[in-house]
CSV table of C-alpha atoms and ligand atoms in Angstrom, one decimal:
chain,number,residue,atom,x,y,z
A,264,MET,CA,38.3,-11.0,57.3
A,265,SER,CA,37.4,-14.4,57.3
A,266,VAL,CA,39.5,-17.6,57.8
A,267,ALA,CA,40.3,-18.9,54.8
A,268,THR,CA,40.3,-22.5,54.1
A,269,VAL,CA,42.8,-25.1,53.0
A,270,MET,CA,42.2,-28.8,51.3
A,271,ALA,CA,45.3,-30.6,51.5
A,272,ILE,CA,44.6,-34.2,49.3
A,273,ASP,CA,47.7,-36.3,49.8
A,274,ASP,CA,47.7,-39.6,50.7
A,275,ASP,CA,50.6,-39.6,53.3
A,276,PRO,CA,48.6,-37.7,56.9
A,277,GLY,CA,52.2,-36.9,57.9
A,278,ILE,CA,52.1,-34.7,55.1
A,279,THR,CA,48.6,-33.2,56.1
A,280,ALA,CA,49.4,-33.4,59.7
A,281,LEU,CA,52.2,-30.6,59.0
A,282,PHE,CA,50.4,-28.7,57.1
A,283,LYS,CA,47.9,-28.4,60.1
A,284,ARG,CA,50.4,-28.2,62.3
A,285,PHE,CA,51.9,-24.7,60.7
A,286,LEU,CA,49.2,-23.6,58.5
A,287,GLN,CA,46.4,-23.0,62.0
A,288,PRO,CA,48.7,-21.1,63.4
A,289,ALA,CA,49.1,-18.4,60.5
A,290,GLY,CA,45.3,-17.9,60.1
A,291,PHE,CA,44.9,-21.0,57.9
A,292,LYS,CA,41.6,-23.5,58.4
A,293,LEU,CA,42.9,-26.9,57.0
A,294,CYS,CA,40.6,-29.9,56.0
A,295,GLU,CA,42.4,-33.1,55.3
A,296,CYS,CA,41.8,-35.7,52.4
A,297,HIS,CA,43.8,-38.8,52.4
A,298,HIS,CA,41.9,-40.6,49.5
A,299,ALA,CA,41.9,-38.6,45.8
A,300,LEU,CA,38.6,-40.6,44.7
A,301,ASN,CA,36.6,-38.4,47.7
A,302,ALA,CA,38.3,-35.7,46.6
A,303,GLU,CA,35.8,-33.6,44.6
A,304,ALA,CA,33.0,-34.4,47.1
A,305,LYS,CA,35.2,-33.0,50.0
A,306,ILE,CA,35.6,-29.8,48.0
A,307,GLU,CA,31.7,-29.7,47.2
A,308,GLU,CA,31.2,-30.0,51.1
A,309,ALA,CA,33.5,-27.6,52.1
A,310,LEU,CA,33.9,-25.2,49.5
A,311,PRO,CA,38.1,-24.0,50.3
A,312,ASP,CA,40.1,-21.5,49.1
A,313,VAL,CA,42.6,-23.2,48.1
A,314,VAL,CA,43.7,-26.9,47.5
A,315,LEU,CA,46.9,-28.6,47.5
A,316,VAL,CA,47.3,-31.9,45.4
A,317,ASP,CA,50.4,-34.3,45.8
A,318,LEU,CA,51.0,-35.6,42.2
A,319,TYR,CA,51.4,-38.9,43.0
A,320,MET,CA,48.9,-41.1,44.9
A,321,PRO,CA,48.4,-44.6,44.8
A,322,GLU,CA,44.3,-43.9,43.8
A,323,VAL,CA,44.5,-41.2,41.1
A,324,SER,CA,47.8,-39.5,40.5
A,325,GLY,CA,47.6,-35.7,40.9
A,326,PHE,CA,47.5,-34.7,37.4
A,327,GLU,CA,44.6,-35.9,36.5
A,328,LEU,CA,42.6,-34.6,39.8
A,329,ILE,CA,43.9,-30.9,38.7
A,330,GLU,CA,42.8,-30.9,35.4
A,331,ARG,CA,38.9,-32.4,36.7
A,332,PHE,CA,39.1,-29.7,38.8
A,333,HIS,CA,40.9,-27.0,37.2
A,334,GLU,CA,38.0,-28.0,34.5
A,335,ARG,CA,35.1,-27.6,37.1
A,336,TRP,CA,36.5,-24.8,38.9
A,337,PRO,CA,38.8,-22.6,36.8
A,338,ASP,CA,38.5,-19.8,39.6
A,339,LEU,CA,39.8,-22.8,42.2
A,340,PRO,CA,43.4,-22.2,43.1
A,341,LEU,CA,45.1,-25.5,42.6
A,342,ILE,CA,48.5,-25.8,44.0
A,343,ALA,CA,50.6,-29.6,43.2
A,344,ILE,CA,52.8,-30.6,45.7
A,345,SER,CA,55.2,-32.2,44.1
A,346,GLY,CA,57.6,-34.7,46.1
A,347,THR,CA,60.1,-35.0,43.4
A,348,ASP,CA,62.3,-32.0,42.0
A,349,LYS,CA,61.1,-32.7,38.3
A,350,VAL,CA,61.1,-30.0,36.1
A,351,ALA,CA,59.2,-31.8,33.8
A,352,ASP,CA,56.5,-32.4,36.3
A,353,VAL,CA,56.4,-29.0,37.7
A,354,VAL,CA,55.5,-27.9,33.9
A,355,ARG,CA,53.1,-31.0,33.3
A,356,ALA,CA,50.9,-29.9,36.4
A,357,MET,CA,51.0,-26.2,35.4
A,358,ARG,CA,49.7,-27.3,32.3
A,359,VAL,CA,46.9,-28.6,33.0
A,360,GLY,CA,46.0,-26.3,36.0
A,361,ALA,CA,48.1,-25.8,38.4
A,362,TRP,CA,48.5,-22.1,39.9
A,363,ASN,CA,51.6,-23.2,41.5
A,364,PHE,CA,53.7,-25.5,43.4
A,365,ILE,CA,55.5,-26.6,46.6
A,366,GLU,CA,58.1,-28.9,46.7
A,367,LYS,CA,58.7,-31.7,49.4
A,368,PRO,CA,60.4,-32.3,51.8
A,369,ILE,CA,58.2,-28.8,53.4
A,370,LEU,CA,60.7,-26.8,54.6
A,371,ASP,CA,60.3,-23.3,54.5
A,372,PHE,CA,56.8,-22.3,55.9
A,373,ASP,CA,56.7,-19.0,55.7
A,374,ALA,CA,57.0,-19.8,51.5
A,375,ILE,CA,54.3,-21.6,51.7
A,376,THR,CA,52.1,-19.4,53.5
A,377,ASP,CA,52.9,-16.8,50.8
A,378,ILE,CA,52.3,-18.9,48.2
A,379,LEU,CA,49.1,-19.7,49.6
A,380,ARG,CA,48.0,-15.6,50.4
A,381,VAL,CA,48.9,-14.8,46.5
A,382,ALA,CA,47.1,-17.7,45.4
A,383,ILE,CA,43.3,-16.4,47.3
A,384,SER,CA,44.2,-13.0,47.0
A,385,ARG,CA,44.4,-13.9,43.0
A,386,ALA,CA,41.3,-15.9,43.0
A,387,ARG,CA,39.8,-13.4,45.0
A,388,LYS,CA,40.8,-10.3,42.5
A,389,ILE,CA,39.4,-13.6,39.5
A,390,ARG,CA,36.2,-13.7,41.4
A,391,GLU,CA,35.9,-9.9,41.7
A,392,LYS,CA,36.6,-9.5,37.7
A,393,ILE,CA,33.7,-12.5,36.6
A,394,ARG,CA,31.3,-11.1,38.9
A,395,ALA,CA,32.1,-7.3,37.4
A,396,GLU,CA,32.3,-8.7,34.2
A,397,GLU,CA,28.7,-10.4,34.3
A,398,TYR,CA,27.2,-7.4,36.2
A,399,LEU,CA,28.8,-5.7,33.2
A,400,HIS,CA,27.1,-8.5,30.7
A,401,GLN,CA,24.1,-8.2,32.6
A,402,GLN,CA,23.6,-4.2,32.6
A,403,LYS,CA,24.5,-4.9,28.8
A,404,GLU,CA,21.9,-7.5,28.1
A,405,ASN,CA,19.9,-5.3,30.0
A,406,LEU,CA,20.6,-2.0,28.1
A,407,GLU,CA,20.5,-4.4,24.9
A,408,HIS,CA,17.1,-4.8,26.4
A,409,LEU,CA,15.4,-1.7,26.4
A,410,VAL,CA,17.2,-0.5,23.4
A,411,ALA,CA,15.2,-3.6,21.6
A,412,GLU,CA,12.1,-2.6,23.4
A,413,ARG,CA,12.4,1.2,22.7
A,414,SER,CA,13.1,0.5,18.9
A,415,ALA,CA,10.1,-1.5,18.9
A,416,ALA,CA,8.3,1.0,20.2
A,417,LEU,CA,9.2,3.3,17.9
A,418,VAL,CA,9.0,1.2,14.8
A,419,LYS,CA,5.3,1.1,16.0
A,420,THR,CA,5.2,4.5,16.3
A,421,ASN,CA,6.6,4.8,13.1
A,422,ARG,CA,4.0,2.6,11.4
A,423,GLU,CA,1.0,4.3,13.8
A,424,LEU,CA,2.5,7.6,12.0
A,425,GLN,CA,2.3,6.7,8.6
A,426,GLU,CA,-1.2,4.8,8.4
A,427,THR,CA,-1.7,8.3,10.0
A,428,ILE,CA,-0.5,10.2,7.0
A,429,LYS,CA,-1.9,7.6,4.5
A,430,LYS,CA,-5.3,8.0,6.0
A,431,LEU,CA,-4.4,11.7,6.1
A,432,GLN,CA,-3.8,11.6,2.5
A,433,GLN,CA,-6.4,9.5,2.2
A,434,SER,CA,-9.4,11.4,3.3
A,435,GLN,CA,-7.7,14.9,1.7
A,436,SER,CA,-7.8,12.5,-1.6
A,437,GLN,CA,-11.6,11.5,-0.5
A,438,MET,CA,-12.5,15.6,0.3
A,439,VAL,CA,-10.8,16.6,-3.0
A,440,GLN,CA,-11.9,14.0,-5.4
A,441,GLN,CA,-15.9,15.0,-3.6
A,442,GLU,CA,-15.5,18.5,-4.4
A,443,LYS,CA,-14.5,18.0,-8.0
A,444,LEU,CA,-17.5,15.5,-8.0
A,445,ALA,CA,-19.8,17.9,-6.6
A,446,SER,CA,-18.1,20.7,-8.3
A,447,ILE,CA,-18.5,18.6,-12.0
A,448,GLY,CA,-22.3,17.8,-10.8
A,449,ASN,CA,-23.2,21.1,-10.4
A,450,LEU,CA,-22.1,22.6,-13.4
A,451,ALA,CA,-23.5,19.6,-15.5
A,452,ALA,CA,-26.7,20.1,-13.4
A,453,GLY,CA,-26.8,23.8,-14.4
A,454,ILE,CA,-25.8,23.6,-17.7
A,455,ALA,CA,-29.2,21.5,-17.6
A,456,HIS,CA,-31.2,23.9,-16.1
A,457,GLU,CA,-29.9,26.9,-17.7
A,458,LEU,CA,-31.0,25.6,-21.1
A,459,ASN,CA,-33.5,23.5,-20.2
A,460,THR,CA,-35.7,26.9,-19.9
A,461,PRO,CA,-34.8,28.3,-23.1
A,462,VAL,CA,-34.8,25.1,-24.7
A,463,GLY,CA,-38.4,24.6,-23.5
A,464,PHE,CA,-39.9,27.7,-25.2
A,465,VAL,CA,-37.5,27.6,-28.4
A,466,PHE,CA,-39.2,24.5,-29.1
A,467,SER,CA,-42.6,25.6,-28.5
A,468,ASN,CA,-42.4,28.5,-30.0
A,469,PHE,CA,-41.0,26.4,-32.9
A,470,HIS,CA,-44.0,24.2,-33.0
A,471,SER,CA,-45.8,27.3,-33.3
A,472,MET,CA,-44.2,28.4,-35.9
A,473,LYS,CA,-44.1,25.3,-37.6
A,474,ASP,CA,-48.3,25.3,-37.5
A,475,TYR,CA,-48.2,29.0,-39.3
A,476,ILE,CA,-46.2,27.9,-42.1
A,477,LEU,CA,-47.6,25.0,-42.4
A,478,LYS,CA,-50.9,27.2,-43.1
A,479,PHE,CA,-49.4,29.7,-45.0
A,480,ARG,CA,-48.3,26.7,-47.6
A,481,SER,CA,-51.3,25.5,-48.1
A,482,LEU,CA,-53.0,29.4,-48.3
A,483,ILE,CA,-50.4,29.9,-50.9
A,484,GLU,CA,-50.8,27.1,-52.8
A,485,LYS,CA,-54.5,27.8,-52.8
A,486,TYR,CA,-53.4,31.5,-53.9
A,487,ARG,CA,-51.6,29.6,-56.9
A,488,ASP,CA,-54.1,27.6,-58.1
A,489,PHE,CA,-56.3,30.1,-58.1
A,490,HIS,CA,-53.5,32.1,-59.6
A,491,GLY,CA,-53.0,29.2,-62.6
A,492,ARG,CA,-57.0,29.4,-63.2
A,493,LEU,CA,-57.0,32.8,-64.1
A,494,VAL,CA,-54.8,32.7,-67.1
A,495,GLY,CA,-56.2,34.2,-70.4
A,496,VAL,CA,-59.4,35.3,-68.4
A,497,ASP,CA,-60.5,38.4,-69.9
A,498,GLY,CA,-60.4,41.5,-67.2
A,499,VAL,CA,-57.2,40.3,-65.2
A,500,PRO,CA,-54.6,42.4,-65.4
A,501,VAL,CA,-51.4,40.7,-67.4
A,502,ALA,CA,-48.2,42.9,-66.5
A,503,GLU,CA,-49.3,42.6,-63.0
A,504,ARG,CA,-50.2,38.5,-63.0
A,505,GLU,CA,-46.2,38.5,-64.8
A,506,ALA,CA,-45.2,40.6,-62.0
A,507,LEU,CA,-46.4,38.0,-59.3
A,508,ALA,CA,-45.0,35.3,-61.3
A,509,LYS,CA,-41.5,36.8,-61.7
A,510,LEU,CA,-41.6,37.2,-58.0
A,511,GLU,CA,-42.3,34.1,-57.1
A,512,GLU,CA,-39.1,32.7,-59.0
A,513,SER,CA,-36.7,34.9,-57.8
A,514,LEU,CA,-38.1,34.0,-54.0
A,515,GLN,CA,-37.3,30.6,-55.3
A,516,LEU,CA,-41.0,29.7,-53.8
A,517,ASP,CA,-40.8,26.5,-55.0
A,518,PHE,CA,-38.1,25.2,-53.1
A,519,ILE,CA,-38.8,27.2,-50.2
A,520,LEU,CA,-42.0,25.0,-50.2
A,521,GLU,CA,-40.4,22.1,-50.7
A,522,ASP,CA,-37.5,22.4,-48.6
A,523,LEU,CA,-39.9,23.6,-45.4
A,524,ASP,CA,-40.3,19.7,-44.5
A,525,GLU,CA,-36.6,18.6,-44.5
A,526,LEU,CA,-36.0,22.0,-42.4
A,527,PHE,CA,-39.2,20.8,-40.2
A,528,ALA,CA,-37.3,17.2,-39.8
A,529,GLU,CA,-33.8,18.4,-38.9
A,530,SER,CA,-34.7,20.7,-36.3
A,531,GLU,CA,-37.2,18.4,-35.1
A,532,ASP,CA,-34.1,16.1,-34.7
A,533,GLY,CA,-31.8,18.5,-33.2
A,534,PHE,CA,-34.6,19.8,-30.6
A,535,GLU,CA,-34.6,16.1,-29.6
A,536,ARG,CA,-30.6,16.0,-29.4
A,537,ILE,CA,-31.0,19.0,-27.3
A,538,THR,CA,-33.4,17.6,-24.8
A,539,SER,CA,-31.0,14.2,-24.4
A,540,ILE,CA,-28.1,15.9,-23.8
A,541,VAL,CA,-29.9,18.1,-21.1
A,542,THR,CA,-31.5,14.6,-19.7
A,543,LYS,CA,-28.3,12.9,-19.7
A,544,LEU,CA,-26.4,16.3,-18.2
A,545,ARG,CA,-29.1,15.8,-15.1
A,546,GLU,CA,-28.6,12.1,-15.0
A,547,PHE,CA,-25.0,12.4,-15.1
A,548,SER,CA,-25.0,14.8,-11.8
A,549,ARG,CA,-28.5,13.2,-10.4
A,550,VAL,CA,-27.9,16.1,-7.8
A,551,ASP,CA,-31.2,15.0,-6.7
A,552,GLN,CA,-30.0,11.7,-5.2
A,553,ARG,CA,-26.4,12.0,-4.8
A,554,ASP,CA,-26.1,10.2,-1.9
A,555,GLU,CA,-28.3,7.3,-2.1
A,556,THR,CA,-27.8,3.9,-3.9
A,557,SER,CA,-30.2,2.8,-6.8
A,558,LEU,CA,-30.3,0.5,-9.1
A,559,TYR,CA,-28.6,1.0,-12.1
A,560,CYS,CA,-27.5,0.3,-15.9
A,561,LEU,CA,-23.8,0.7,-16.4
A,562,ASN,CA,-25.0,1.5,-19.9
A,563,LYS,CA,-26.8,4.0,-19.2
A,564,ALA,CA,-23.7,5.2,-16.9
A,565,ILE,CA,-21.4,5.4,-20.2
A,566,ASP,CA,-24.2,7.4,-22.2
A,567,THR,CA,-24.4,10.1,-20.0
A,568,THR,CA,-20.7,10.1,-19.2
A,569,LEU,CA,-20.0,10.0,-23.1
A,570,VAL,CA,-22.1,13.3,-23.2
A,571,VAL,CA,-20.4,14.6,-20.5
A,572,ALA,CA,-16.8,13.7,-21.2
A,573,ARG,CA,-17.2,13.8,-25.2
A,574,ASN,CA,-15.4,18.0,-25.0
A,575,GLU,CA,-12.2,15.8,-24.0
A,576,TYR,CA,-12.0,12.9,-26.7
A,577,LYS,CA,-13.2,14.5,-29.6
A,578,TYR,CA,-10.7,16.0,-31.2
A,579,ASP,CA,-8.3,12.9,-30.9
A,580,ALA,CA,-10.1,9.6,-30.2
A,581,GLU,CA,-13.6,7.8,-31.9
A,582,VAL,CA,-15.4,5.5,-29.1
A,583,ARG,CA,-16.3,2.8,-30.0
A,584,THR,CA,-19.1,1.2,-27.5
A,585,VAL,CA,-19.9,-2.7,-27.5
A,586,LEU,CA,-22.8,-2.3,-24.8
A,587,ASP,CA,-24.9,-5.4,-23.9
A,588,PRO,CA,-28.4,-4.7,-24.2
A,589,LYS,CA,-29.4,-7.4,-21.7
A,590,LEU,CA,-27.4,-5.7,-18.7
A,591,PRO,CA,-28.7,-6.6,-15.8
A,592,GLU,CA,-28.8,-3.3,-13.0
A,593,VAL,CA,-26.9,-2.7,-10.1
A,594,TYR,CA,-27.4,-1.6,-6.9
A,595,CYS,CA,-24.5,1.8,-6.9
A,596,HIS,CA,-24.2,5.5,-6.2
A,597,VAL,CA,-25.1,6.5,-9.8
A,598,GLY,CA,-22.6,9.7,-9.3
A,599,GLN,CA,-20.1,8.2,-7.9
A,600,ILE,CA,-20.1,5.2,-10.6
A,601,ASN,CA,-20.4,8.1,-13.4
A,602,GLN,CA,-17.4,9.8,-11.7
A,603,VAL,CA,-15.3,6.5,-12.0
A,604,ILE,CA,-16.0,6.0,-15.9
A,605,LEU,CA,-15.3,9.6,-16.5
A,606,ASN,CA,-12.5,9.6,-14.9
A,607,ILE,CA,-11.0,6.3,-16.8
A,608,ILE,CA,-12.3,8.1,-20.2
A,609,VAL,CA,-10.8,11.3,-19.3
A,610,ASN,CA,-7.7,9.6,-18.7
A,611,ALA,CA,-7.6,7.2,-21.6
A,612,ALA,CA,-8.1,10.1,-23.8
A,613,GLN,CA,-5.6,12.4,-22.4
A,614,ALA,CA,-3.4,9.4,-22.8
A,615,ILE,CA,-3.8,9.1,-26.5
A,616,LYS,CA,-3.8,13.0,-26.4
A,617,GLU,CA,0.0,13.3,-25.4
A,618,GLN,CA,0.9,10.9,-28.1
A,619,GLU,CA,0.2,13.9,-30.6
A,620,ARG,CA,-0.1,11.4,-33.2
A,621,GLN,CA,-1.5,11.4,-36.7
A,622,GLY,CA,-5.1,9.8,-36.6
A,623,PHE,CA,-7.5,9.6,-34.1
A,624,GLY,CA,-7.0,7.5,-31.2
A,625,VAL,CA,-10.1,4.5,-30.2
A,626,ILE,CA,-11.0,4.1,-26.8
A,627,GLU,CA,-13.3,0.8,-26.8
A,628,ILE,CA,-15.9,0.7,-24.0
A,629,GLU,CA,-17.6,-2.9,-24.0
A,630,THR,CA,-19.9,-4.1,-21.0
A,631,GLY,CA,-21.3,-7.8,-20.0
A,632,ALA,CA,-22.1,-9.9,-17.4
A,633,THR,CA,-21.7,-12.8,-15.7
A,634,ARG,CA,-23.4,-14.6,-12.7
A,635,GLU,CA,-21.8,-12.8,-9.9
A,636,CYS,CA,-20.7,-9.4,-11.5
A,637,VAL,CA,-21.6,-7.0,-14.2
A,638,TRP,CA,-18.0,-5.4,-15.6
A,639,CYS,CA,-17.4,-3.2,-18.2
A,640,ARG,CA,-14.3,-2.5,-19.9
A,641,ILE,CA,-12.7,0.4,-21.1
A,642,LYS,CA,-9.5,0.0,-23.2
A,643,ASP,CA,-7.6,2.3,-25.4
A,644,ASP,CA,-4.6,2.1,-27.8
A,645,GLY,CA,-2.8,5.0,-26.4
A,646,PRO,CA,0.9,4.8,-25.1
A,647,GLY,CA,0.1,2.3,-22.4
A,648,ILE,CA,1.8,2.4,-18.5
A,649,LYS,CA,5.3,1.7,-17.5
A,650,PRO,CA,6.0,-1.5,-15.4
A,651,GLU,CA,7.4,0.7,-13.1
A,652,HIS,CA,4.4,2.7,-12.7
A,653,LEU,CA,1.9,0.5,-12.6
A,654,ASN,CA,2.1,-0.9,-9.0
A,655,LYS,CA,1.5,2.8,-8.2
A,656,ILE,CA,-1.3,4.7,-10.3
A,657,PHE,CA,-3.8,3.8,-7.4
A,658,GLU,CA,-1.7,5.7,-5.1
A,659,PRO,CA,-2.6,9.0,-3.9
A,660,PHE,CA,-1.0,12.3,-5.7
A,661,PHE,CA,0.5,9.5,-8.3
A,662,THR,CA,0.7,11.6,-11.6
A,663,THR,CA,2.9,11.6,-14.5
A,664,LYS,CA,0.8,14.7,-16.2
A,665,PRO,CA,2.4,18.2,-15.7
A,666,PRO,CA,1.8,19.9,-12.8
A,667,GLY,CA,-2.1,21.8,-13.2
A,668,ARG,CA,-3.0,19.0,-15.4
A,669,GLY,CA,-3.4,16.5,-13.3
A,670,THR,CA,-3.6,15.5,-9.3
A,671,GLY,CA,-2.8,12.1,-9.5
A,672,LEU,CA,-6.4,11.7,-7.4
A,673,GLY,CA,-8.7,9.7,-9.9
A,674,LEU,CA,-7.4,6.3,-10.0
A,675,ASN,CA,-7.1,6.6,-6.4
A,676,ILE,CA,-10.8,7.6,-5.7
A,677,SER,CA,-12.1,5.8,-8.1
A,678,TYR,CA,-10.6,2.1,-6.5
A,679,ASP,CA,-11.9,3.5,-3.1
A,680,ILE,CA,-15.5,4.1,-4.8
A,681,ILE,CA,-15.3,0.4,-6.5
A,682,VAL,CA,-13.6,-1.7,-4.1
A,683,ASN,CA,-14.5,0.2,-0.7
A,684,LYS,CA,-17.9,1.5,-1.3
A,685,HIS,CA,-19.5,-1.3,-3.7
A,686,GLN,CA,-17.1,-4.1,-2.7
A,687,GLY,CA,-16.4,-4.9,-6.3
A,688,GLU,CA,-13.1,-4.9,-8.4
A,689,LEU,CA,-11.1,-2.5,-10.7
A,690,ILE,CA,-8.6,-4.1,-12.6
A,691,VAL,CA,-5.7,-2.7,-14.7
A,692,ASP,CA,-3.9,-4.1,-17.7
A,693,SER,CA,-1.6,-2.3,-19.7
A,694,GLU,CA,1.2,-3.3,-21.8
A,695,TYR,CA,3.6,-0.4,-22.2
A,696,GLY,CA,3.9,0.9,-26.0
A,697,GLN,CA,0.6,-0.5,-26.9
A,698,GLY,CA,-2.6,1.1,-24.9
A,699,THR,CA,-4.4,0.4,-21.3
A,700,GLU,CA,-7.6,-2.0,-20.2
A,701,PHE,CA,-9.1,-0.7,-16.8
A,702,THR,CA,-12.2,-3.4,-15.9
A,703,ILE,CA,-14.6,-2.1,-13.7
A,704,GLN,CA,-16.7,-5.4,-12.1
A,705,LEU,CA,-19.9,-4.8,-9.6
A,706,PRO,CA,-21.6,-7.4,-7.4
A,707,ARG,CA,-24.9,-8.2,-8.6
A,708,CYS,CA,-27.7,-8.0,-6.2
A,709,GLN,CA,-25.3,-6.2,-3.8
A,710,VAL,CA,-27.7,-3.0,-1.4
A,711,VAL,CA,-24.5,-1.1,-0.5
B,1941,LIG,N1,-5.5,5.0,-19.9
B,1941,LIG,C1,-3.8,5.2,-19.3
B,1941,LIG,N2,-2.8,5.5,-20.2
B,1941,LIG,C2,-1.4,5.4,-19.5
B,1941,LIG,N3,-1.6,5.9,-18.4
B,1941,LIG,C3,-2.5,6.5,-17.8
B,1941,LIG,C4,-4.6,5.7,-17.8
B,1941,LIG,N4,-5.2,5.8,-16.7
B,1941,LIG,C5,-4.1,6.6,-16.3
B,1941,LIG,N5,-2.6,6.5,-16.4
B,1941,LIG,C6,-1.6,6.8,-15.4
B,1941,LIG,O1,-1.8,6.7,-14.3
B,1941,LIG,C7,-2.0,7.9,-13.3
B,1941,LIG,C8,-2.6,8.6,-12.5
B,1941,LIG,O2,-4.1,8.4,-13.1
B,1941,LIG,P1,-4.5,9.3,-12.2
B,1941,LIG,O3,-6.2,9.5,-13.0
B,1941,LIG,O4,-5.4,9.0,-11.0
B,1941,LIG,O5,-4.3,11.1,-12.0
B,1941,LIG,P2,-4.3,12.2,-13.1
B,1941,LIG,O6,-4.7,11.8,-14.0
B,1941,LIG,O7,-2.5,12.3,-13.1
B,1941,LIG,O8,-4.8,12.8,-12.2
B,1941,LIG,P3,-6.3,13.4,-12.1
B,1941,LIG,O9,-7.3,12.2,-12.4
B,1941,LIG,O10,-6.4,13.6,-10.5
B,1941,LIG,O11,-6.7,14.9,-13.0
B,1941,LIG,C9,-1.9,9.1,-14.7
B,1941,LIG,O12,-1.1,10.0,-14.4
B,1941,LIG,C10,-1.0,8.7,-15.6
B,1941,LIG,O13,0.5,8.1,-15.8
B,1942,LIG,MG1,-7.3,10.8,-14.0
């Protein structure tokens, strides 16, 4: 065991010499200090294990020293040397930081060495405890640091997972929607194709028939004229002429001949409508160029989409269009833009239908342009969207429709098409109980 160092601070050299005499044989090393003002520097230099402080010295009082040293080195044992037997001094010294006290005159050396040993051992224990506490504190900090690091890593992983889930949902949503788009497109294209051939030959036959019938009509008119001129001519059998006149009358020949023109006109109008529907169905699907962008007019998109969506709205809503006749064309994916307009119109129609109202609802479609963009507003007077749903409607799979009726992908994919694929904007404005308005904005002169 190393030798313990004792510092004795006392202005009386006799006392310190006495300490030296009996402490050195007892295994202590003694440092003497006779000037209280030097004491602090001496402690710093000698690093004693225990310090003896006389309470009454001329330069500075021992109480003051004890208080200062205790504050600076709380684990340094300070033993007061009290020349008096005043209990009050002892109590005061202990209060300001003394660990123990030794009474002058110094008589019982063994008792003093015991006091010193106990103080040193206590100080060691305190230091060990402090070290252990410091160690524990350090470990705790390390642990907390580690936990914080791991938590941050977990949070990061969790965020990445969420991102991945979102991306997966997005791509799933896109796949489903593309599938949907393709099937609607294919369906429309298929119907258009199927109709085209029979409509073609029916139309061609109709023209031939019209030609024949007009020929018959002019012939009949000639016969009738001739027949009229036979009245009263000798040799013409009266009974047969009258029978012919009766037959004409019963067949309503006059009416038929007159009605023919109207029938032809109506049928031609019908053929034109069928041809226009077939053309619009083909336009809507654009099967041949679904992946390409081209200059396209939003008015046309509305026109064609209304044909495809007609069955969805015709029993519940009236569609009113105010289309800007000078609307500029924009570069876009035609099939995708048609799909967005279809989604929004079908949503409006379904929302109105779900109200089960008495009369028809109204879907207003308007187009226009600014210097930067062309826009299309689709407004319905349906039930509106609840405020708490408004910020969710563009999320994938958000739907308020019963299972099997809505997948909750329509607006999500529409947003993706307009905002991400065309750098445009898709804005919703809805008041619950009043109706909903969607605005599509597509930048002008943008090649996507
Ligand atoms: N015009 C509207 N009026 C009222 N609510 C609407 C309207 N448009 C959309 N919504 C609400 O937004 C939800 C999400 O619409 P979205 O088109 O994304 O999905 P969906 O119509 O439910 O299903 P999907 O289009 O995939 O068949 C709808 O379920 C509905 O609650
Ligand atoms: Mg929808």
